[in-house]
Amino acid sequence: MKKQKNERSPEEIEAARIFGRSLRRLREDRQLDAKDLAGAVLIHVDTLYKYERGEREPTILKILQLAQVLGVTLERLLTGEQKRPVLRVMR
């Protein structure tokens, strides 16, 4: 069975859901109103809500802008996690 053009795979759906939860949590942690964050990256507030619900996927440019406005790394925005760098002791 062939996938429809706009049909998303389960992995894509899960990734959008994770991103949306992370975006909303970061926005709320910074006490940013959805309207203000949307305005800062030049999108409609309804589009931001669709990102947060995993119903729409932002462009890479919008992801970069959101990370910059929220003051987080791309990893943190996309996954909700920030891995610590591995430090190696040289002897």
Short mmCIF file of N, CA and C in Angstrom, two decimals:
data_model
loop_
_atom_site.label_atom_id
_atom_site.label_comp_id
_atom_site.label_asym_id
_atom_site.label_seq_id
_atom_site.Cartn_x
_atom_site.Cartn_y
_atom_site.Cartn_z
N MET A 1 0.84 -1.18 0.00
CA MET A 1 0.00 0.00 0.00
C MET A 1 0.89 1.24 0.00
N LYS A 2 0.64 2.14 -0.91
CA LYS A 2 1.46 3.34 -1.07
C LYS A 2 0.98 4.45 -0.15
N LYS A 3 1.93 5.16 0.43
CA LYS A 3 1.63 6.29 1.32
C LYS A 3 1.13 7.48 0.50
N GLN A 4 0.08 8.12 0.97
CA GLN A 4 -0.44 9.32 0.31
C GLN A 4 0.59 10.45 0.47
N LYS A 5 0.52 11.41 -0.43
CA LYS A 5 1.50 12.50 -0.45
C LYS A 5 1.60 13.22 0.90
N ASN A 6 0.49 13.56 1.52
CA ASN A 6 0.50 14.33 2.77
C ASN A 6 0.39 13.46 4.01
N GLU A 7 0.41 12.16 3.84
CA GLU A 7 0.30 11.26 4.99
C GLU A 7 1.65 11.14 5.68
N ARG A 8 1.65 11.23 7.01
CA ARG A 8 2.90 11.17 7.76
C ARG A 8 3.08 9.78 8.35
N SER A 9 4.34 9.37 8.46
CA SER A 9 4.66 8.08 9.06
C SER A 9 4.48 8.19 10.58
N PRO A 10 4.38 7.06 11.26
CA PRO A 10 4.29 7.10 12.74
C PRO A 10 5.49 7.81 13.37
N GLU A 11 6.66 7.66 12.78
CA GLU A 11 7.86 8.33 13.31
C GLU A 11 7.76 9.84 13.16
N GLU A 12 7.24 10.28 12.02
CA GLU A 12 7.07 11.72 11.79
C GLU A 12 6.02 12.30 12.74
N ILE A 13 4.97 11.56 12.97
CA ILE A 13 3.92 12.01 13.90
C ILE A 13 4.48 12.13 15.31
N GLU A 14 5.25 11.14 15.73
CA GLU A 14 5.84 11.16 17.08
C GLU A 14 6.85 12.30 17.22
N ALA A 15 7.66 12.53 16.20
CA ALA A 15 8.64 13.62 16.24
C ALA A 15 7.93 14.97 16.34
N ALA A 16 6.85 15.15 15.61
CA ALA A 16 6.08 16.40 15.66
C ALA A 16 5.45 16.58 17.04
N ARG A 17 5.00 15.49 17.64
CA ARG A 17 4.40 15.55 18.97
C ARG A 17 5.45 15.95 20.02
N ILE A 18 6.63 15.35 19.94
CA ILE A 18 7.72 15.67 20.87
C ILE A 18 8.13 17.13 20.72
N PHE A 19 8.31 17.57 19.48
CA PHE A 19 8.67 18.96 19.22
C PHE A 19 7.61 19.90 19.78
N GLY A 20 6.35 19.61 19.54
CA GLY A 20 5.25 20.46 20.01
C GLY A 20 5.21 20.59 21.53
N ARG A 21 5.38 19.45 22.21
CA ARG A 21 5.40 19.49 23.68
C ARG A 21 6.57 20.31 24.19
N SER A 22 7.73 20.12 23.56
CA SER A 22 8.92 20.87 23.95
C SER A 22 8.73 22.36 23.73
N LEU A 23 8.20 22.73 22.57
CA LEU A 23 7.95 24.13 22.25
C LEU A 23 7.02 24.77 23.27
N ARG A 24 5.93 24.11 23.57
CA ARG A 24 4.98 24.66 24.53
C ARG A 24 5.59 24.79 25.92
N ARG A 25 6.31 23.76 26.36
CA ARG A 25 6.93 23.79 27.69
C ARG A 25 7.94 24.93 27.79
N LEU A 26 8.77 25.09 26.77
CA LEU A 26 9.76 26.17 26.78
C LEU A 26 9.09 27.54 26.77
N ARG A 27 8.04 27.68 25.99
CA ARG A 27 7.31 28.96 25.94
C ARG A 27 6.70 29.27 27.30
N GLU A 28 6.06 28.29 27.90
CA GLU A 28 5.43 28.51 29.20
C GLU A 28 6.45 28.74 30.31
N ASP A 29 7.58 28.01 30.26
CA ASP A 29 8.64 28.20 31.26
C ASP A 29 9.18 29.63 31.24
N ARG A 30 9.16 30.24 30.07
CA ARG A 30 9.65 31.61 29.92
C ARG A 30 8.52 32.63 30.07
N GLN A 31 7.36 32.15 30.42
CA GLN A 31 6.17 32.98 30.61
C GLN A 31 5.89 33.86 29.40
N LEU A 32 6.04 33.26 28.22
CA LEU A 32 5.76 33.96 26.98
C LEU A 32 4.35 33.65 26.52
N ASP A 33 3.62 34.66 26.15
CA ASP A 33 2.31 34.50 25.57
C ASP A 33 2.49 33.94 24.16
N ALA A 34 1.60 33.06 23.74
CA ALA A 34 1.70 32.47 22.41
C ALA A 34 1.69 33.55 21.32
N LYS A 35 0.89 34.57 21.52
CA LYS A 35 0.80 35.65 20.54
C LYS A 35 2.14 36.38 20.41
N ASP A 36 2.82 36.59 21.53
CA ASP A 36 4.11 37.28 21.51
C ASP A 36 5.19 36.44 20.81
N LEU A 37 5.23 35.14 21.12
CA LEU A 37 6.21 34.27 20.48
C LEU A 37 5.94 34.17 18.98
N ALA A 38 4.68 34.01 18.62
CA ALA A 38 4.32 33.94 17.20
C ALA A 38 4.74 35.22 16.48
N GLY A 39 4.49 36.36 17.08
CA GLY A 39 4.87 37.63 16.48
C GLY A 39 6.37 37.77 16.32
N ALA A 40 7.12 37.24 17.27
CA ALA A 40 8.58 37.35 17.22
C ALA A 40 9.18 36.58 16.05
N VAL A 41 8.49 35.53 15.61
CA VAL A 41 9.00 34.74 14.48
C VAL A 41 8.14 34.90 13.23
N LEU A 42 7.27 35.91 13.28
CA LEU A 42 6.44 36.30 12.12
C LEU A 42 5.54 35.18 11.58
N ILE A 43 4.82 34.54 12.52
CA ILE A 43 3.80 33.57 12.14
C ILE A 43 2.51 33.92 12.87
N HIS A 44 1.40 33.39 12.38
CA HIS A 44 0.11 33.60 13.04
C HIS A 44 0.06 32.74 14.30
N VAL A 45 -0.60 33.21 15.32
CA VAL A 45 -0.68 32.47 16.58
C VAL A 45 -1.33 31.10 16.37
N ASP A 46 -2.26 30.99 15.44
CA ASP A 46 -2.88 29.68 15.16
C ASP A 46 -1.85 28.69 14.62
N THR A 47 -0.89 29.19 13.85
CA THR A 47 0.18 28.33 13.34
C THR A 47 1.04 27.83 14.49
N LEU A 48 1.34 28.71 15.44
CA LEU A 48 2.12 28.31 16.61
C LEU A 48 1.38 27.22 17.38
N TYR A 49 0.08 27.39 17.59
CA TYR A 49 -0.70 26.38 18.29
C TYR A 49 -0.68 25.05 17.54
N LYS A 50 -0.70 25.09 16.22
CA LYS A 50 -0.63 23.84 15.43
C LYS A 50 0.73 23.17 15.60
N TYR A 51 1.80 23.97 15.69
CA TYR A 51 3.12 23.41 15.98
C TYR A 51 3.08 22.71 17.34
N GLU A 52 2.52 23.38 18.33
CA GLU A 52 2.48 22.83 19.69
C GLU A 52 1.64 21.56 19.78
N ARG A 53 0.62 21.44 18.95
CA ARG A 53 -0.22 20.23 18.95
C ARG A 53 0.31 19.15 18.01
N GLY A 54 1.39 19.45 17.30
CA GLY A 54 1.96 18.48 16.38
C GLY A 54 1.17 18.32 15.10
N GLU A 55 0.33 19.29 14.79
CA GLU A 55 -0.52 19.23 13.60
C GLU A 55 0.14 19.83 12.37
N ARG A 56 1.19 20.59 12.59
CA ARG A 56 1.90 21.25 11.49
C ARG A 56 3.38 21.27 11.82
N GLU A 57 4.21 21.18 10.79
CA GLU A 57 5.65 21.16 10.99
C GLU A 57 6.26 22.45 10.46
N PRO A 58 7.06 23.13 11.30
CA PRO A 58 7.68 24.39 10.86
C PRO A 58 8.83 24.12 9.88
N THR A 59 9.16 25.15 9.14
CA THR A 59 10.34 25.08 8.27
C THR A 59 11.59 25.13 9.15
N ILE A 60 12.70 24.78 8.59
CA ILE A 60 13.96 24.85 9.34
C ILE A 60 14.25 26.28 9.77
N LEU A 61 13.90 27.25 8.95
CA LEU A 61 14.10 28.65 9.31
C LEU A 61 13.28 29.01 10.55
N LYS A 62 12.03 28.57 10.61
CA LYS A 62 11.20 28.87 11.77
C LYS A 62 11.72 28.16 13.01
N ILE A 63 12.23 26.94 12.85
CA ILE A 63 12.80 26.22 13.99
C ILE A 63 14.00 26.99 14.53
N LEU A 64 14.86 27.46 13.64
CA LEU A 64 16.02 28.25 14.06
C LEU A 64 15.59 29.53 14.78
N GLN A 65 14.59 30.21 14.23
CA GLN A 65 14.11 31.45 14.84
C GLN A 65 13.50 31.18 16.22
N LEU A 66 12.71 30.12 16.32
CA LEU A 66 12.10 29.78 17.61
C LEU A 66 13.18 29.48 18.66
N ALA A 67 14.19 28.71 18.28
CA ALA A 67 15.28 28.39 19.21
C ALA A 67 15.99 29.66 19.67
N GLN A 68 16.22 30.58 18.74
CA GLN A 68 16.90 31.82 19.08
C GLN A 68 16.06 32.66 20.04
N VAL A 69 14.79 32.82 19.74
CA VAL A 69 13.91 33.63 20.59
C VAL A 69 13.78 33.00 21.98
N LEU A 70 13.70 31.67 22.03
CA LEU A 70 13.55 30.98 23.31
C LEU A 70 14.89 30.85 24.05
N GLY A 71 15.99 31.12 23.35
CA GLY A 71 17.31 31.05 23.98
C GLY A 71 17.77 29.64 24.29
N VAL A 72 17.46 28.71 23.38
CA VAL A 72 17.84 27.31 23.60
C VAL A 72 18.54 26.76 22.36
N THR A 73 19.18 25.62 22.53
CA THR A 73 19.81 24.94 21.40
C THR A 73 18.73 24.26 20.57
N LEU A 74 19.09 23.92 19.35
CA LEU A 74 18.16 23.18 18.50
C LEU A 74 17.81 21.84 19.13
N GLU A 75 18.79 21.18 19.72
CA GLU A 75 18.55 19.89 20.36
C GLU A 75 17.48 20.02 21.45
N ARG A 76 17.61 21.04 22.25
CA ARG A 76 16.64 21.24 23.34
C ARG A 76 15.24 21.51 22.79
N LEU A 77 15.15 22.33 21.76
CA LEU A 77 13.85 22.65 21.18
C LEU A 77 13.24 21.43 20.50
N LEU A 78 14.04 20.69 19.76
CA LEU A 78 13.51 19.56 19.00
C LEU A 78 13.18 18.35 19.85
N THR A 79 13.93 18.15 20.94
CA THR A 79 13.74 16.93 21.73
C THR A 79 13.27 17.17 23.15
N GLY A 80 13.39 18.41 23.60
CA GLY A 80 13.04 18.70 24.99
C GLY A 80 14.16 18.36 25.95
N GLU A 81 15.28 17.89 25.43
CA GLU A 81 16.41 17.47 26.26
C GLU A 81 17.67 18.19 25.83
N GLN A 82 18.57 18.33 26.77
CA GLN A 82 19.89 18.91 26.46
C GLN A 82 20.92 17.96 27.03
N LYS A 83 21.61 17.27 26.18
CA LYS A 83 22.65 16.35 26.64
C LYS A 83 23.88 17.14 27.01
N ARG A 84 24.50 16.71 28.07
CA ARG A 84 25.75 17.36 28.49
C ARG A 84 26.87 16.84 27.61
N PRO A 85 27.80 17.71 27.26
CA PRO A 85 28.94 17.23 26.45
C PRO A 85 29.78 16.25 27.24
N VAL A 86 30.32 15.31 26.53
CA VAL A 86 31.20 14.31 27.17
C VAL A 86 32.57 14.92 27.34
N LEU A 87 33.06 14.89 28.55
CA LEU A 87 34.39 15.43 28.84
C LEU A 87 35.35 14.25 29.01
N ARG A 88 36.45 14.34 28.36
CA ARG A 88 37.45 13.30 28.47
C ARG A 88 38.69 13.85 29.15
N VAL A 89 39.18 13.12 30.08
CA VAL A 89 40.39 13.54 30.79
C VAL A 89 41.60 13.02 30.04
N MET A 90 42.47 13.92 29.66
CA MET A 90 43.70 13.54 28.95
C MET A 90 44.79 13.31 30.00
N ARG A 91 45.49 12.20 29.89
CA ARG A 91 46.57 11.91 30.83
C ARG A 91 47.88 11.87 30.13
#
